Amino acid sequence: MSDSATTYRFIGTETPRPDAPEKAAGRAQYIHDMVRPGMLYGKIKFSEHAHARIKHIDTSKAEKLPGVRAVITGYNTPEIRIGFIKDNFALKRDKVRQFRDEVAAVAALDPDIAEEAVDLIRVEYEPLSGVFTPEEAMREDAPLVHEHDVRGRPKKDNRVPVPWKFAAGDVERAKDGAAYVAEGYFETPLVQQSCLGTAGCIAEFDLKSNLIIHTKTQIPFLAQNDFNSALVAMGLKGKNTRVIVPTLGGAFGTGLDTHGYEYIAILLAYKTGRPVKILLNREEEFSFLSPRQPTKTRIVQGCDREGRLIFRDVRMVLDNGAYCSWGATTPSVMMLPLSSLYRVENVFYEAKLVYTNNTYCQAMRGYGNPQATWALESNMDQLAEAASMDPFEFRLINRNRPDEITPMGLNVTTCGLEDCLKTVAEGLDWKEKRGTGRGKARGVGMASLFHVGGSGRVYRSDGTGVIMKLDDFGNVSVITGGVEMGQGFNSALTVATAEALGVTPEKVTVVSGDTATCPWDVGTHASRGAFTSCNAGILAAKKARDK
């Protein structure tokens, strides 16, 4: 199936999406639609300050409200640490560091009672000065967002202890030999993800105190590991979590972490002995889930008189927000284009992540690549102009080629960048249109993208497993740990399986979204879902055909 001249029966044809009928008919079960027997409804009280000490929490009125079954705070529940470096807490004690910090929660018989009870909780704060830009946060006299690190040691500054630096060649020496140099400064803002399907979960415990959680996630198996760690903190060592993924209305990266509301639902469910559902409304989704990281980038590139790149120097500062999610690792993906897009031997890249009292940031589509590529490609245009070269010709000179190894050590086997650039230039009518509409603020432009697409190894195993079952009537079940979130995962796996086995897509059923029945998958992210799952399906189909 790797032969580019292969004629396919189904791949590349218009094939109905297997998940479309139920969604169009309104029968798909999103987290919003789900109800469990005896279910309670949870609601969270968020901080009223961006930075303050918690002096006292009064829950007495909420506890007395008819219909309330539990009220919890960080003071009457076990401490559950969450986040990439465990610098966050499910419920905050002593201090809040952003407006979205969770300080209390309730479980009640219906959502209206839960919301009324949250409003009855009174929190006394001592407001503190905050820092809201990386520049403010990096000043020597800046208030500390975290006075101590995750090991309890005093912190002296607001730097996030996740450093990122890459160097290849000798950038400073190369600068001396450059015929043309261009420097640029670029900023990108917060971007909120705002999925159509808002976040939510239902947590419950079975009679053996094992956790079952229906939740909106892209990483069911990694989430299972996170939730098992929470069970240990709750005194339930040895118990297990079953993660079930309902129909998702988008994710874009929000499902790459586990969230405070999930752990709060778990705590409420354990305290009450009943299923607890927490569902964010649109305002809460926008305010209390994480956006894309804002960046400030200074980039300098230089080339020789023939237009060949000889160095690239990139310094970035990222507003991390108050805590670390997996978003703190986005510089690892930024490193890909900054080190390896176009041919350049001498590269320096450094990213500084800074704690602020803004909302903490997270993975979002592209995982940092858009912020990095925006700066890089904009500066490529600046450098082309400095060298009096056409930006298209400049890119063509510096294009990546097959069988090269980049400064990052990436082995480029096949590469169609030359054909891609030429096709885009032809489609844009580049030579005739370039630069002719500047008086009207109209124009044409081009940019390239270098991105991970599977096998990024962001975890110990970047694998995807499938279990393939065939019956006597030609029906095929493909059981996978991957997640369909609206992007077409099930469609891709269906047609790849049909093609590999020699059956029609109508005979293939994809089963996913349950850690109790599905094989391991590291998560559906980084443009890896179709790549890894379809290859796993092809391998399984070959084994089935061989038998």
Coordinates of C-alpha atoms in Angstrom, one line a residue:
M1 CA 0.0 0.0 0.0
S2 CA 3.0 2.3 0.1
D3 CA 3.3 2.4 -3.7
S4 CA 2.2 5.8 -4.9
A5 CA 1.0 4.3 -8.2
T6 CA -1.4 1.9 -6.4
T7 CA -5.0 2.2 -7.4
Y8 CA -7.3 2.2 -4.4
R9 CA -10.9 1.1 -4.2
F10 CA -11.9 3.4 -1.3
I11 CA -9.1 5.6 -0.3
G12 CA -9.5 8.9 -2.1
T13 CA -13.1 8.4 -2.9
E14 CA -16.2 10.0 -1.4
T15 CA -17.1 7.6 1.4
P16 CA -19.8 8.4 4.0
R17 CA -18.5 9.1 7.5
P18 CA -19.5 6.3 9.8
D19 CA -20.3 8.7 12.7
A20 CA -22.4 11.1 10.6
P21 CA -25.9 9.5 10.6
E22 CA -26.2 9.4 14.4
K23 CA -24.8 13.0 14.8
A24 CA -27.2 14.3 12.1
A25 CA -30.1 12.5 13.6
G26 CA -29.4 13.8 17.1
R27 CA -28.8 10.3 18.5
A28 CA -25.1 10.6 19.3
Q29 CA -24.4 10.7 23.0
Y30 CA -22.4 13.7 24.0
I31 CA -21.5 14.2 27.7
H32 CA -24.3 16.8 27.8
D33 CA -26.8 14.0 27.0
M34 CA -25.6 11.4 29.5
V35 CA -27.4 10.6 32.7
R36 CA -26.5 7.9 35.2
P37 CA -28.8 6.4 37.9
G38 CA -28.9 8.5 41.0
M39 CA -26.7 11.1 39.5
L40 CA -25.9 14.4 41.3
Y41 CA -24.8 17.6 39.6
G42 CA -21.6 19.4 40.6
K43 CA -20.7 23.0 40.4
I44 CA -17.4 24.8 41.1
K45 CA -16.7 28.1 42.9
F46 CA -13.9 29.9 41.2
S47 CA -11.6 32.6 42.5
E48 CA -12.7 36.2 42.6
H49 CA -9.0 37.4 42.4
A50 CA -6.1 36.8 40.1
H51 CA -3.7 36.7 43.1
A52 CA -4.7 36.5 46.7
R53 CA -4.3 34.5 49.9
I54 CA -7.3 32.5 51.1
K55 CA -8.1 33.7 54.7
H56 CA -11.3 31.7 55.3
I57 CA -14.0 29.7 53.4
D58 CA -17.5 29.7 54.9
T59 CA -19.6 26.8 53.5
S60 CA -22.2 26.7 56.2
K61 CA -25.1 28.2 54.2
A62 CA -24.4 26.1 51.2
E63 CA -24.4 22.9 53.4
K64 CA -27.8 23.8 54.8
L65 CA -29.5 24.4 51.4
P66 CA -32.1 21.6 50.8
G67 CA -30.9 19.3 48.0
V68 CA -27.2 19.8 48.6
R69 CA -25.4 16.5 49.2
A70 CA -21.8 17.6 49.5
V71 CA -19.7 20.7 49.8
I72 CA -15.9 20.3 49.5
T73 CA -12.9 22.6 49.7
G74 CA -9.1 22.1 49.7
Y75 CA -9.3 21.9 53.5
N76 CA -11.7 18.9 53.8
T77 CA -10.3 16.8 50.9
P78 CA -7.0 15.1 50.2
E79 CA -4.5 17.2 48.3
I80 CA -4.5 16.1 44.6
R81 CA -1.6 17.6 42.6
I82 CA -2.2 17.9 38.8
G83 CA -0.5 19.2 35.8
F84 CA 2.7 18.5 33.8
I85 CA 5.0 19.1 36.7
K86 CA 2.4 18.8 39.4
D87 CA 2.4 22.5 40.4
N88 CA -1.4 22.7 40.3
F89 CA -4.0 21.5 42.7
A90 CA -7.6 20.2 42.2
L91 CA -8.8 22.5 45.0
K92 CA -6.7 25.4 46.2
R93 CA -5.6 25.9 49.7
D94 CA -3.9 29.1 51.1
K95 CA -3.6 30.9 47.9
V96 CA -5.1 31.5 44.4
R97 CA -3.0 32.5 41.4
Q98 CA -5.5 33.1 38.7
F99 CA -9.2 34.0 38.3
R100 CA -10.0 30.4 37.3
D101 CA -8.6 28.8 40.4
E102 CA -11.1 26.3 42.0
V103 CA -11.7 27.1 45.7
A104 CA -14.8 25.0 46.5
A105 CA -17.4 22.8 44.9
V106 CA -20.8 21.3 45.6
A107 CA -22.9 18.3 44.6
A108 CA -26.7 18.7 44.5
L109 CA -29.8 17.0 43.3
D110 CA -30.1 19.4 40.2
P111 CA -28.0 22.0 38.5
D112 CA -30.0 24.9 39.8
I113 CA -29.6 23.9 43.4
A114 CA -25.8 23.4 42.8
E115 CA -25.5 26.9 41.3
E116 CA -27.4 28.4 44.2
A117 CA -25.2 26.6 46.7
V118 CA -22.0 27.8 45.1
D119 CA -23.3 31.4 45.4
L120 CA -23.8 30.9 49.1
I121 CA -20.2 30.0 49.7
R122 CA -18.3 32.9 51.1
V123 CA -14.5 33.3 50.7
E124 CA -12.4 35.9 52.5
Y125 CA -9.3 36.9 50.6
E126 CA -6.2 39.0 51.1
P127 CA -5.5 40.4 47.7
L128 CA -1.9 40.3 46.5
S129 CA -0.1 42.2 43.7
G130 CA 0.0 40.3 40.5
V131 CA 2.1 40.0 37.3
F132 CA 0.3 39.9 34.0
T133 CA 3.1 40.1 31.4
P134 CA 6.3 38.1 31.1
E135 CA 8.2 41.4 31.4
E136 CA 6.6 42.2 34.7
A137 CA 7.1 38.7 36.0
M138 CA 10.8 38.6 35.1
R139 CA 11.6 41.8 37.1
E140 CA 13.8 41.2 40.1
D141 CA 11.3 42.7 42.5
A142 CA 8.3 40.9 40.9
P143 CA 5.7 39.2 43.2
L144 CA 6.2 35.5 43.1
V145 CA 3.4 33.5 41.6
H146 CA 4.8 30.4 43.3
E147 CA 6.8 30.9 46.5
H148 CA 8.0 27.3 46.4
D149 CA 8.7 24.7 43.7
V150 CA 7.0 21.3 43.6
R151 CA 9.5 19.9 46.1
G152 CA 8.8 22.7 48.6
R153 CA 12.1 24.6 48.0
P154 CA 11.9 28.4 48.0
K155 CA 11.7 30.0 44.5
K156 CA 13.6 33.2 43.7
D157 CA 11.9 34.1 40.4
N158 CA 8.9 33.4 38.1
R159 CA 10.8 31.2 35.6
V160 CA 9.1 27.9 34.8
P161 CA 11.5 25.1 35.5
V162 CA 11.1 23.6 32.1
P163 CA 14.0 25.1 30.0
W164 CA 14.2 24.8 26.2
K165 CA 17.4 25.4 24.2
F166 CA 18.8 24.1 21.0
A167 CA 22.1 24.9 19.3
A168 CA 23.8 23.7 16.1
G169 CA 26.9 25.0 14.5
D170 CA 28.4 28.4 15.4
V171 CA 25.8 31.1 15.0
E172 CA 28.0 34.0 16.2
R173 CA 30.7 33.2 13.7
A174 CA 28.1 32.7 10.9
K175 CA 26.7 36.2 11.6
D176 CA 30.1 37.7 10.8
G177 CA 30.1 36.1 7.4
A178 CA 26.5 37.0 6.4
A179 CA 26.0 39.2 3.4
Y180 CA 22.5 40.1 4.3
V181 CA 20.8 40.0 7.7
A182 CA 17.2 40.6 8.8
E183 CA 15.8 40.9 12.3
G184 CA 12.2 40.8 13.3
Y185 CA 10.0 40.9 16.4
F186 CA 6.7 39.1 16.4
E187 CA 3.9 38.6 19.0
T188 CA 1.0 36.2 19.1
P189 CA -1.9 36.6 21.5
L190 CA -4.0 34.2 23.7
V191 CA -6.3 32.2 21.5
Q192 CA -9.3 30.5 23.2
Q193 CA -10.3 27.1 21.8
S194 CA -14.0 27.3 22.3
C195 CA -15.1 23.9 21.2
L196 CA -18.7 23.5 20.2
G197 CA -19.1 20.7 22.7
T198 CA -18.3 22.3 26.1
A199 CA -16.2 20.4 28.7
G200 CA -17.7 18.0 31.2
C201 CA -17.5 14.6 32.9
I202 CA -19.4 12.1 35.0
A203 CA -17.5 10.4 37.8
E204 CA -18.7 7.4 39.8
F205 CA -17.3 4.5 41.8
D206 CA -18.2 0.9 41.6
L207 CA -18.8 -1.3 44.6
K208 CA -15.1 -2.2 44.8
S209 CA -14.1 1.5 44.9
N210 CA -12.8 1.5 41.3
L211 CA -13.4 4.7 39.4
I212 CA -15.5 5.0 36.2
I213 CA -15.3 8.3 34.5
H214 CA -17.0 9.4 31.3
T215 CA -15.0 12.4 30.2
K216 CA -14.1 14.6 27.2
T217 CA -10.5 13.6 26.5
Q218 CA -8.1 12.9 23.7
I219 CA -5.8 10.8 25.9
P220 CA -7.9 8.1 27.6
F221 CA -5.0 6.0 28.7
L222 CA -2.8 8.8 29.9
A223 CA -5.8 10.2 31.7
Q224 CA -6.3 6.8 33.3
N225 CA -2.8 7.0 34.7
D226 CA -3.5 10.6 36.0
F227 CA -6.7 9.5 37.7
N228 CA -5.1 6.5 39.2
S229 CA -2.5 8.8 40.8
A230 CA -5.4 10.8 42.3
L231 CA -6.9 7.6 43.7
V232 CA -3.6 7.0 45.5
A233 CA -3.8 10.5 47.0
M234 CA -7.3 9.7 48.1
G235 CA -6.1 6.6 50.0
L236 CA -7.3 4.2 47.3
K237 CA -4.0 2.7 46.3
G238 CA -4.4 -0.4 44.1
K239 CA -7.8 0.7 42.7
N240 CA -8.2 1.3 39.0
T241 CA -9.8 3.8 36.7
R242 CA -12.0 3.0 33.6
V243 CA -12.1 6.0 31.2
I244 CA -15.0 6.1 28.8
V245 CA -15.0 8.8 26.1
P246 CA -18.4 10.0 24.9
T247 CA -19.0 11.5 21.5
L248 CA -16.9 14.7 21.3
G249 CA -17.8 18.0 19.9
G250 CA -14.3 19.1 19.1
A251 CA -11.1 19.2 21.2
F252 CA -8.2 20.9 19.5
G253 CA -5.9 20.2 22.4
T254 CA -8.1 20.8 25.4
G255 CA -8.3 17.1 25.8
L256 CA -4.5 16.7 26.1
D257 CA -4.5 17.3 29.8
T258 CA -6.7 16.3 32.7
H259 CA -8.5 19.2 34.3
G260 CA -9.5 20.4 37.8
Y261 CA -13.2 19.8 37.2
E262 CA -12.5 16.1 36.5
Y263 CA -10.7 15.6 39.8
I264 CA -13.4 17.6 41.6
A265 CA -16.1 15.4 40.2
I266 CA -14.1 12.4 41.4
L267 CA -13.8 13.8 44.9
L268 CA -17.6 14.6 45.0
A269 CA -18.5 11.2 43.7
Y270 CA -16.4 9.5 46.3
K271 CA -17.8 11.6 49.1
T272 CA -21.4 11.1 48.2
G273 CA -21.2 7.6 46.9
R274 CA -23.2 8.6 43.8
P275 CA -22.3 9.6 40.2
V276 CA -21.5 13.3 39.9
K277 CA -21.8 15.2 36.6
I278 CA -19.9 18.5 36.1
L279 CA -20.7 20.3 32.9
L280 CA -19.2 23.7 31.9
N281 CA -21.5 26.2 30.3
R282 CA -20.3 28.3 27.4
E283 CA -19.1 31.2 29.6
E284 CA -17.2 28.8 31.9
E285 CA -15.7 27.0 28.9
F286 CA -14.4 30.3 27.6
S287 CA -13.2 31.6 31.0
F288 CA -11.9 28.5 32.8
L289 CA -10.3 26.3 30.1
S290 CA -6.9 26.9 28.7
P291 CA -6.0 28.9 25.5
R292 CA -3.0 28.8 23.2
Q293 CA 0.2 30.2 24.6
P294 CA 1.0 33.8 23.7
T295 CA 4.5 34.3 22.5
K296 CA 7.0 37.1 22.0
T297 CA 9.7 36.2 19.4
R298 CA 12.8 37.9 18.3
I299 CA 14.4 36.3 15.3
V300 CA 17.5 37.1 13.3
Q301 CA 18.5 35.3 10.1
G302 CA 21.3 35.8 7.6
C303 CA 22.2 34.6 4.1
D304 CA 25.1 34.8 1.7
R305 CA 25.2 36.8 -1.5
E306 CA 23.5 33.9 -3.4
G307 CA 20.6 33.8 -1.0
R308 CA 21.6 30.7 0.9
L309 CA 20.7 30.8 4.6
I310 CA 23.8 30.6 6.9
F311 CA 22.3 31.2 10.3
R312 CA 19.1 31.5 12.3
D313 CA 18.9 32.9 15.9
V314 CA 15.5 32.7 17.7
R315 CA 14.7 33.9 21.2
M316 CA 11.2 33.4 22.6
V317 CA 9.3 34.3 25.7
L318 CA 6.1 32.5 26.5
D319 CA 3.4 33.6 29.0
N320 CA 2.9 30.3 30.7
G321 CA 0.1 31.5 33.1
A322 CA -0.2 30.4 36.6
Y323 CA 0.5 26.6 36.3
C324 CA 2.1 24.1 33.9
S325 CA 0.0 21.9 31.7
W326 CA 1.4 19.8 28.8
G327 CA 1.4 23.1 27.0
A328 CA 4.7 23.8 28.7
T329 CA 6.2 21.3 26.2
T330 CA 5.1 23.2 23.1
P331 CA 8.6 24.6 22.6
S332 CA 9.7 21.0 21.7
V333 CA 7.5 21.2 18.6
M334 CA 8.4 24.9 18.0
M335 CA 11.9 23.5 17.7
L336 CA 11.0 21.5 14.6
P337 CA 10.4 24.3 12.2
L338 CA 12.9 26.6 13.8
S339 CA 15.7 24.1 13.5
S340 CA 14.7 22.2 10.3
L341 CA 12.4 24.2 8.0
Y342 CA 14.7 25.2 5.1
R343 CA 18.3 24.4 5.0
V344 CA 20.4 26.2 7.5
E345 CA 23.5 24.8 9.3
N346 CA 23.9 27.3 12.2
V347 CA 20.9 27.5 14.5
F348 CA 20.3 28.8 18.0
Y349 CA 16.9 28.6 19.7
E350 CA 15.9 29.4 23.3
A351 CA 12.4 29.6 24.8
K352 CA 11.8 31.0 28.3
L353 CA 8.5 30.1 30.0
V354 CA 7.3 32.5 32.6
Y355 CA 4.7 32.2 35.4
T356 CA 2.1 35.0 35.4
N357 CA -1.2 35.5 37.1
N358 CA -3.0 35.0 33.8
T359 CA -4.9 31.8 32.9
Y360 CA -2.5 29.0 32.4
C361 CA -2.1 27.8 28.8
Q362 CA -2.3 24.5 27.1
A363 CA -1.9 22.5 23.9
M364 CA -3.8 23.8 20.9
R365 CA -3.9 22.7 17.3
G366 CA -0.3 22.8 16.0
Y367 CA 1.2 22.6 19.5
G368 CA 3.3 25.8 19.2
N369 CA 4.1 25.4 15.5
P370 CA 1.8 28.3 14.4
Q371 CA 3.5 30.7 16.7
A372 CA 7.0 29.7 15.6
T373 CA 6.3 29.4 11.9
W374 CA 4.5 32.8 11.8
A375 CA 7.7 34.4 13.1
L376 CA 10.0 32.3 10.9
E377 CA 8.2 32.8 7.7
S378 CA 7.6 36.5 8.3
N379 CA 11.3 36.9 8.8
M380 CA 12.1 34.9 5.7
D381 CA 10.2 37.6 3.7
Q382 CA 12.1 40.3 5.5
L383 CA 15.4 38.6 4.7
A384 CA 14.4 38.1 1.0
E385 CA 13.7 41.8 0.8
A386 CA 17.0 42.7 2.4
A387 CA 18.7 40.6 -0.2
S388 CA 16.6 42.0 -3.0
M389 CA 15.3 38.6 -3.9
D390 CA 11.9 37.3 -4.8
P391 CA 10.5 35.5 -1.7
F392 CA 9.4 32.5 -3.7
E393 CA 12.9 32.2 -5.3
F394 CA 14.5 32.7 -1.9
R395 CA 12.5 29.8 -0.4
L396 CA 13.2 27.7 -3.5
I397 CA 17.0 28.2 -3.0
N398 CA 16.7 27.1 0.7
R399 CA 14.1 24.4 0.3
N400 CA 14.5 21.1 2.2
R401 CA 15.5 18.2 -0.1
P402 CA 15.2 14.4 0.0
D403 CA 17.9 12.5 1.8
E404 CA 19.1 15.3 4.0
I405 CA 19.6 15.4 7.8
T406 CA 18.6 18.6 9.5
P407 CA 20.5 20.3 12.3
M408 CA 18.0 18.7 14.8
G409 CA 19.1 15.3 13.4
L410 CA 15.8 14.7 11.6
N411 CA 16.3 12.3 8.6
V412 CA 14.4 13.7 5.7
T413 CA 13.7 10.8 3.3
T414 CA 11.1 12.1 0.9
C415 CA 10.3 15.8 0.5
G416 CA 8.0 17.5 -2.0
L417 CA 8.7 21.1 -0.9
E418 CA 10.1 22.1 -4.3
D419 CA 7.0 20.9 -6.2
C420 CA 4.8 22.4 -3.5
L421 CA 6.3 25.8 -3.7
K422 CA 6.2 25.8 -7.5
T423 CA 2.6 24.6 -7.6
V424 CA 1.6 27.4 -5.1
A425 CA 3.4 30.0 -7.1
E426 CA 1.7 28.9 -10.3
G427 CA -1.7 28.8 -8.7
L428 CA -1.2 32.3 -7.2
D429 CA 0.0 33.7 -10.5
W430 CA 2.9 34.8 -8.4
K431 CA 5.1 36.7 -10.9
E432 CA 2.3 38.9 -12.1
K433 CA 0.6 39.6 -8.8
R434 CA 3.5 39.8 -6.3
G435 CA 3.8 43.3 -5.0
T436 CA 1.3 44.9 -7.4
G437 CA -1.5 45.5 -4.9
R438 CA 0.4 47.2 -2.1
G439 CA -1.4 50.5 -2.6
K440 CA -4.7 48.7 -1.9
A441 CA -3.3 46.6 1.0
R442 CA -3.8 43.5 -1.1
G443 CA -1.3 40.8 -2.0
V444 CA -0.2 37.3 -2.3
G445 CA 2.2 35.4 0.0
M446 CA 3.5 32.0 0.7
A447 CA 4.8 30.0 3.7
S448 CA 5.8 26.5 4.4
L449 CA 5.1 24.2 7.3
F450 CA 7.3 21.6 9.0
H451 CA 5.4 19.5 11.6
V452 CA 5.4 16.3 13.5
G453 CA 2.8 13.8 12.1
G454 CA 3.0 10.7 14.2
S455 CA 6.0 9.0 15.9
G456 CA 6.8 12.2 17.8
R457 CA 7.6 10.2 20.9
V458 CA 6.2 12.6 23.4
Y459 CA 5.7 9.7 25.8
R460 CA 7.5 6.5 26.5
S461 CA 5.4 4.8 23.8
D462 CA 4.0 6.6 20.8
G463 CA 2.3 3.5 19.7
T464 CA -1.3 2.7 18.7
G465 CA -2.8 -0.7 19.1
V466 CA -5.8 -2.2 17.3
I467 CA -7.6 -5.5 17.8
M468 CA -9.2 -6.7 14.6
K469 CA -12.1 -9.2 14.7
L470 CA -13.7 -10.9 11.7
D471 CA -16.8 -13.1 11.7
D472 CA -18.1 -15.7 9.2
F473 CA -20.2 -13.1 7.4
G474 CA -17.4 -10.7 6.4
N475 CA -18.1 -8.2 9.2
V476 CA -15.0 -6.6 10.7
S477 CA -14.7 -4.9 14.1
V478 CA -11.6 -2.7 14.6
I479 CA -11.1 -1.9 18.3
T480 CA -8.8 1.0 18.9
G481 CA -7.7 3.3 21.7
G482 CA -7.8 6.3 19.4
V483 CA -10.5 9.1 19.7
E484 CA -12.9 10.5 17.2
M485 CA -13.5 14.1 18.0
G486 CA -14.9 15.3 14.7
Q487 CA -11.7 15.2 12.6
G488 CA -12.5 12.0 10.7
F489 CA -10.5 9.4 12.7
N490 CA -13.2 6.7 12.3
S491 CA -13.5 7.4 8.6
A492 CA -9.8 7.1 8.0
L493 CA -9.5 3.9 10.0
T494 CA -12.6 2.4 8.3
V495 CA -11.4 3.0 4.7
A496 CA -7.9 1.9 5.5
T497 CA -9.1 -1.3 7.0
A498 CA -11.5 -2.0 4.2
E499 CA -8.7 -1.4 1.6
A500 CA -6.3 -3.6 3.5
L501 CA -8.7 -6.5 4.0
G502 CA -10.5 -6.3 0.7
V503 CA -14.0 -5.7 2.2
T504 CA -16.3 -2.8 1.7
P505 CA -16.4 0.1 4.3
E506 CA -19.9 -0.8 5.2
K507 CA -18.6 -4.1 6.7
V508 CA -16.2 -2.3 9.1
T509 CA -17.2 -1.1 12.5
V510 CA -14.8 1.0 14.6
V511 CA -15.0 0.5 18.4
S512 CA -13.2 3.0 20.6
G513 CA -13.3 5.1 23.7
D514 CA -13.0 2.7 26.6
T515 CA -9.8 1.8 28.4
A516 CA -11.4 -1.4 29.7
T517 CA -11.9 -2.9 26.3
C518 CA -9.6 -1.0 23.9
P519 CA -5.8 -1.5 23.4
W520 CA -3.2 1.1 24.3
D521 CA -3.0 4.4 22.5
V522 CA -0.9 7.3 23.6
G523 CA -3.6 9.8 22.5
T524 CA -5.1 11.4 19.5
H525 CA -3.0 14.5 18.9
A526 CA 0.0 15.8 17.0
S527 CA -1.6 14.8 13.6
R528 CA -0.8 11.2 14.5
G529 CA -4.3 9.6 14.8
A530 CA -4.8 8.5 11.2
F531 CA -1.1 7.8 10.6
T532 CA -0.5 5.5 13.5
S533 CA -4.0 3.8 13.7
C534 CA -4.2 3.1 10.0
N535 CA -0.7 1.6 9.9
A536 CA -1.7 -0.6 12.9
G537 CA -4.8 -1.6 11.0
I538 CA -2.8 -2.4 7.9
L539 CA -0.5 -4.6 9.9
A540 CA -3.4 -6.4 11.6
A541 CA -5.1 -6.9 8.2
K542 CA -2.0 -8.4 6.8
K543 CA -1.8 -10.9 9.7
A544 CA -5.4 -11.7 9.2
R545 CA -5.0 -12.3 5.5
D546 CA -1.9 -14.4 6.0
K547 CA -3.9 -16.7 8.2

